PDB file of C-alpha atoms in Angstrom:
ATOM      1  CA  MET A 344      66.388 105.837  57.166  1.00  0.00           C
ATOM      2  CA  VAL A 345      65.100 109.250  55.651  1.00  0.00           C
ATOM      3  CA  LEU A 346      68.135 110.244  58.348  1.00  0.00           C
ATOM      4  CA  VAL A 347      71.083 108.114  57.002  1.00  0.00           C
ATOM      5  CA  ALA A 348      69.736 109.576  53.106  1.00  0.00           C
ATOM      6  CA  ALA A 349      69.640 112.911  54.241  1.00  0.00           C
ATOM      7  CA  GLY A 350      73.120 112.969  54.795  1.00  0.00           C
ATOM      8  CA  GLN A 351      73.435 113.344  58.215  1.00  0.00           C
ATOM      9  CA  THR A 352      76.555 112.001  60.588  1.00  0.00           C
ATOM     10  CA  ASN A 353      76.372 109.025  62.874  1.00  0.00           C
ATOM     11  CA  LYS A 354      76.241 110.875  65.581  1.00  0.00           C
ATOM     12  CA  GLU A 355      73.267 113.285  65.021  1.00  0.00           C
ATOM     13  CA  VAL A 356      71.570 110.003  63.718  1.00  0.00           C
ATOM     14  CA  ALA A 357      71.790 108.506  66.915  1.00  0.00           C
ATOM     15  CA  GLY A 358      71.161 111.999  68.609  1.00  0.00           C
ATOM     16  CA  ALA A 359      67.666 112.565  67.341  1.00  0.00           C
ATOM     17  CA  LEU A 360      66.773 108.951  67.743  1.00  0.00           C
ATOM     18  CA  GLY A 361      67.843 108.875  71.378  1.00  0.00           C
ATOM     19  CA  LEU A 362      70.557 106.329  70.992  1.00  0.00           C
ATOM     20  CA  ASP A 363      74.052 106.063  70.952  1.00  0.00           C
ATOM     21  CA  VAL A 364      76.744 105.601  68.549  1.00  0.00           C
ATOM     22  CA  LYS A 365      77.519 101.957  69.374  1.00  0.00           C
ATOM     23  CA  THR A 366      73.396 101.171  69.703  1.00  0.00           C
ATOM     24  CA  LEU A 367      72.867 102.599  66.075  1.00  0.00           C
ATOM     25  CA  ARG A 368      76.116 100.963  64.815  1.00  0.00           C
ATOM     26  CA  LYS A 369      75.035  97.907  66.197  1.00  0.00           C
ATOM     27  CA  HIS A 370      71.370  97.546  65.042  1.00  0.00           C
ATOM     28  CA  TYR A 371      71.609  99.700  61.702  1.00  0.00           C
ATOM     29  CA  ALA A 372      74.549  99.014  60.501  1.00  0.00           C
ATOM     30  CA  HIS A 373      73.517  97.408  56.839  1.00  0.00           C
ATOM     31  CA  LEU A 374      71.621 101.052  56.641  1.00  0.00           C
ATOM     32  CA  LEU A 375      74.144 103.155  57.651  1.00  0.00           C
ATOM     33  CA  LYS A 376      76.164 101.180  54.998  1.00  0.00           C
ATOM     34  CA  GLN A 377      73.974 101.917  52.167  1.00  0.00           C
ATOM     35  CA  ARG A 378      73.853 105.737  52.298  1.00  0.00           C
ATOM     36  CA  ASP A 379      74.064 106.328  48.663  1.00  0.00           C
ATOM     37  CA  VAL A 380      71.219 103.445  47.920  1.00  0.00           C
ATOM     38  CA  MET A 381      69.186 105.165  50.921  1.00  0.00           C
ATOM     39  CA  MET A 382      69.412 108.785  49.209  1.00  0.00           C
ATOM     40  CA  ASN A 383      68.380 107.091  45.900  1.00  0.00           C
ATOM     41  CA  ARG A 384      65.175 105.418  47.619  1.00  0.00           C
ATOM     42  CA  LEU A 385      64.430 108.250  49.189  1.00  0.00           C
ATOM     43  CA  ARG A 386      64.669 110.825  45.817  1.00  0.00           C
ATOM     44  CA  THR A 387      62.426 108.215  44.002  1.00  0.00           C
ATOM     45  CA  LYS A 388      60.151 108.260  47.092  1.00  0.00           C
ATOM     46  CA  LEU A 389      60.063 111.512  46.631  1.00  0.00           C
ATOM     47  CA  ARG A 390      59.578 112.010  42.709  1.00  0.00           C
ATOM     48  CA  THR A 391      56.874 109.684  43.075  1.00  0.00           C
ATOM     49  CA  ALA A 392      54.951 111.638  45.312  1.00  0.00           C
ATOM     50  CA  GLN A 393      55.402 114.793  43.271  1.00  0.00           C
ATOM     51  CA  ILE A 394      54.324 113.414  39.982  1.00  0.00           C
ATOM     52  CA  GLN A 395      51.303 112.022  41.931  1.00  0.00           C
ATOM     53  CA  GLN A 396      50.318 115.221  43.127  1.00  0.00           C
ATOM     54  CA  GLY A 397      50.580 116.514  39.447  1.00  0.00           C
ATOM     55  CA  LEU A 398      48.361 114.377  38.195  1.00  0.00           C
ATOM     56  CA  ALA A 399      46.084 114.313  40.907  1.00  0.00           C
ATOM     57  CA  GLY A 400      45.627 118.110  39.531  1.00  0.00           C
ATOM     58  CA  ASN A 401      48.048 119.916  41.890  1.00  0.00           C
ATOM     59  CA  ALA A 402      49.764 122.627  38.851  1.00  0.00           C
ATOM     60  CA  ALA A 403      52.609 123.516  41.344  1.00  0.00           C
ATOM     61  CA  ALA A 404      53.876 120.155  41.725  1.00  0.00           C
ATOM     62  CA  LEU A 405      53.403 118.850  38.036  1.00  0.00           C
ATOM     63  CA  SER A 406      55.673 122.071  37.450  1.00  0.00           C
ATOM     64  CA  GLY A 407      58.193 120.698  39.752  1.00  0.00           C
ATOM     65  CA  ALA A 408      58.447 117.424  38.469  1.00  0.00           C
ATOM     66  CA  LEU A 409      58.718 118.049  35.047  1.00  0.00           C
ATOM     67  CA  LYS A 410      61.522 120.377  35.572  1.00  0.00           C
ATOM     68  CA  MET A 411      62.960 117.451  37.840  1.00  0.00           C
ATOM     69  CA  LEU A 412      62.812 115.195  34.739  1.00  0.00           C
ATOM     70  CA  ASP A 413      64.245 117.467  32.794  1.00  0.00           C
ATOM     71  CA  THR A 414      67.225 117.747  35.229  1.00  0.00           C
ATOM     72  CA  VAL A 415      67.663 113.852  34.961  1.00  0.00           C
ATOM     73  CA  SER A 416      67.602 113.498  31.876  1.00  0.00           C
ATOM     74  CA  ALA A 417      70.257 116.134  30.829  1.00  0.00           C
ATOM     75  CA  GLU A 418      72.197 114.563  33.946  1.00  0.00           C
ATOM     76  CA  ARG A 419      72.132 111.632  32.254  1.00  0.00           C
ATOM     77  CA  VAL A 420      73.168 112.812  29.006  1.00  0.00           C
ATOM     78  CA  ALA A 421      75.790 114.567  30.577  1.00  0.00           C
ATOM     79  CA  ARG A 422      77.030 111.100  32.625  1.00  0.00           C
ATOM     80  CA  ASP A 423      76.875 109.536  29.322  1.00  0.00           C
ATOM     81  CA  LEU A 424      78.803 111.712  27.068  1.00  0.00           C
ATOM     82  CA  ARG A 425      81.478 112.143  30.003  1.00  0.00           C
ATOM     83  CA  GLY A 426      82.033 107.833  30.085  1.00  0.00           C
ATOM     84  CA  LYS A 427      82.211 108.275  26.205  1.00  0.00           C
ATOM     85  CA  ALA A 428      84.826 110.906  25.899  1.00  0.00           C
ATOM     86  CA  ALA A 429      86.488 109.091  28.542  1.00  0.00           C
ATOM     87  CA  ASN A 430      87.071 105.755  26.799  1.00  0.00           C
ATOM     88  CA  GLN A 431      87.868 107.118  23.362  1.00  0.00           C
ATOM     89  CA  PRO A 432      91.357 107.916  22.734  1.00  0.00           C
ATOM     90  CA  VAL A 433      92.160 111.165  21.055  1.00  0.00           C
ATOM     91  CA  ALA A 434      91.484 110.639  17.048  1.00  0.00           C
ATOM     92  CA  ARG A 435      94.555 111.723  15.322  1.00  0.00           C
ATOM     93  CA  GLY A 436      94.019 109.966  11.953  1.00  0.00           C
ATOM     94  CA  TYR A 437      96.899 108.568  10.193  1.00  0.00           C
ATOM     95  CA  VAL A 438     100.430 109.107  11.113  1.00  0.00           C
ATOM     96  CA  SER A 439     103.234 107.718   9.010  1.00  0.00           C
ATOM     97  CA  LYS A 440     106.227 105.159  10.755  1.00  0.00           C
ATOM     98  CA  LYS A 441     108.769 108.264  10.029  1.00  0.00           C
ATOM     99  CA  ASP A 442     106.527 110.687  11.951  1.00  0.00           C
ATOM    100  CA  GLN A 443     106.235 108.168  15.083  1.00  0.00           C
ATOM    101  CA  ARG A 444     109.128 108.203  14.810  1.00  0.00           C
ATOM    102  CA  LEU A 445     110.249 111.213  14.326  1.00  0.00           C
ATOM    103  CA  GLU A 446     107.707 111.733  17.539  1.00  0.00           C
ATOM    104  CA  SER A 447     108.998 109.123  19.914  1.00  0.00           C
ATOM    105  CA  ALA A 448     112.726 111.139  19.205  1.00  0.00           C
ATOM    106  CA  GLN A 449     111.205 114.107  20.202  1.00  0.00           C
ATOM    107  CA  ALA A 450     109.991 112.387  23.601  1.00  0.00           C
ATOM    108  CA  ILE A 451     113.636 111.348  24.463  1.00  0.00           C
ATOM    109  CA  GLY A 452     115.492 114.058  26.637  1.00  0.00           C
ATOM    110  CA  GLY A 453     118.569 114.195  28.372  1.00  0.00           C
ATOM    111  CA  LYS A 454     122.047 113.651  26.503  1.00  0.00           C
ATOM    112  CA  TYR A 455     120.472 111.665  23.907  1.00  0.00           C
ATOM    113  CA  ALA A 456     117.433 114.071  22.876  1.00  0.00           C
ATOM    114  CA  VAL A 457     116.943 115.656  19.718  1.00  0.00           C
ATOM    115  CA  PRO A 458     119.520 118.869  19.341  1.00  0.00           C
ATOM    116  CA  ALA A 459     117.446 121.921  18.493  1.00  0.00           C
ATOM    117  CA  ALA A 460     116.985 123.238  15.082  1.00  0.00           C
ATOM    118  CA  PRO A 461     119.874 126.141  14.287  1.00  0.00           C
ATOM    119  CA  ARG A 462     118.098 129.635  14.164  1.00  0.00           C
ATOM    120  CA  LEU A 463     118.500 131.451  10.917  1.00  0.00           C
ATOM    121  CA  VAL A 464     118.800 135.412  10.014  1.00  0.00           C
ATOM    122  CA  ALA A 465     118.374 136.869   7.035  1.00  0.00           C
ATOM    123  CA  SER A 466     121.629 139.290   6.161  1.00  0.00           C
ATOM    124  CA  ASN A 467     120.451 140.990   2.807  1.00  0.00           C
ATOM    125  CA  GLY A 468     118.015 138.736   1.632  1.00  0.00           C
ATOM    126  CA  GLN A 469     120.786 135.483   2.702  1.00  0.00           C
ATOM    127  CA  ALA A 470     120.217 133.411   5.074  1.00  0.00           C
ATOM    128  CA  VAL A 471     123.170 132.917   7.797  1.00  0.00           C
ATOM    129  CA  ALA A 472     123.366 130.405  10.353  1.00  0.00           C
ATOM    130  CA  VAL A 473     123.431 132.123  13.658  1.00  0.00           C
ATOM    131  CA  SER A 474     124.827 130.076  16.358  1.00  0.00           C
ATOM    132  CA  ASP A 475     122.935 130.720  19.950  1.00  0.00           C
ATOM    133  CA  GLU A 476     126.490 130.921  21.996  1.00  0.00           C
ATOM    134  CA  GLU A 477     126.825 135.001  20.718  1.00  0.00           C
TER     135      GLU A 477
END
């Protein structure tokens, strides 16, 4: 369980146990399929032991357990925020039907695309339309 949870490959686990990879798969397939579950179980056991040592008076273990709990809390908050942000549509506020039609028209490309607006150049204070052909 510990070797699988630590992320070792099937070949490495089989070698450590003195088994062939096929034998390992045959007898421990249910464990090999649950690598993530095994990792979570191992973490839980280690955290529990660390907290128990801290409560028994081991200051270093208690400090490490508190840091671990802070990290877990921060990870949970970050995960929740990512989940909420991914599920919410972008807030645009009110968009009128005219603006919606304009956006749809601008999204069309090719032959039926909306032509670009003309460039205007000021000459002696008067606006003059200039084409792109110059």
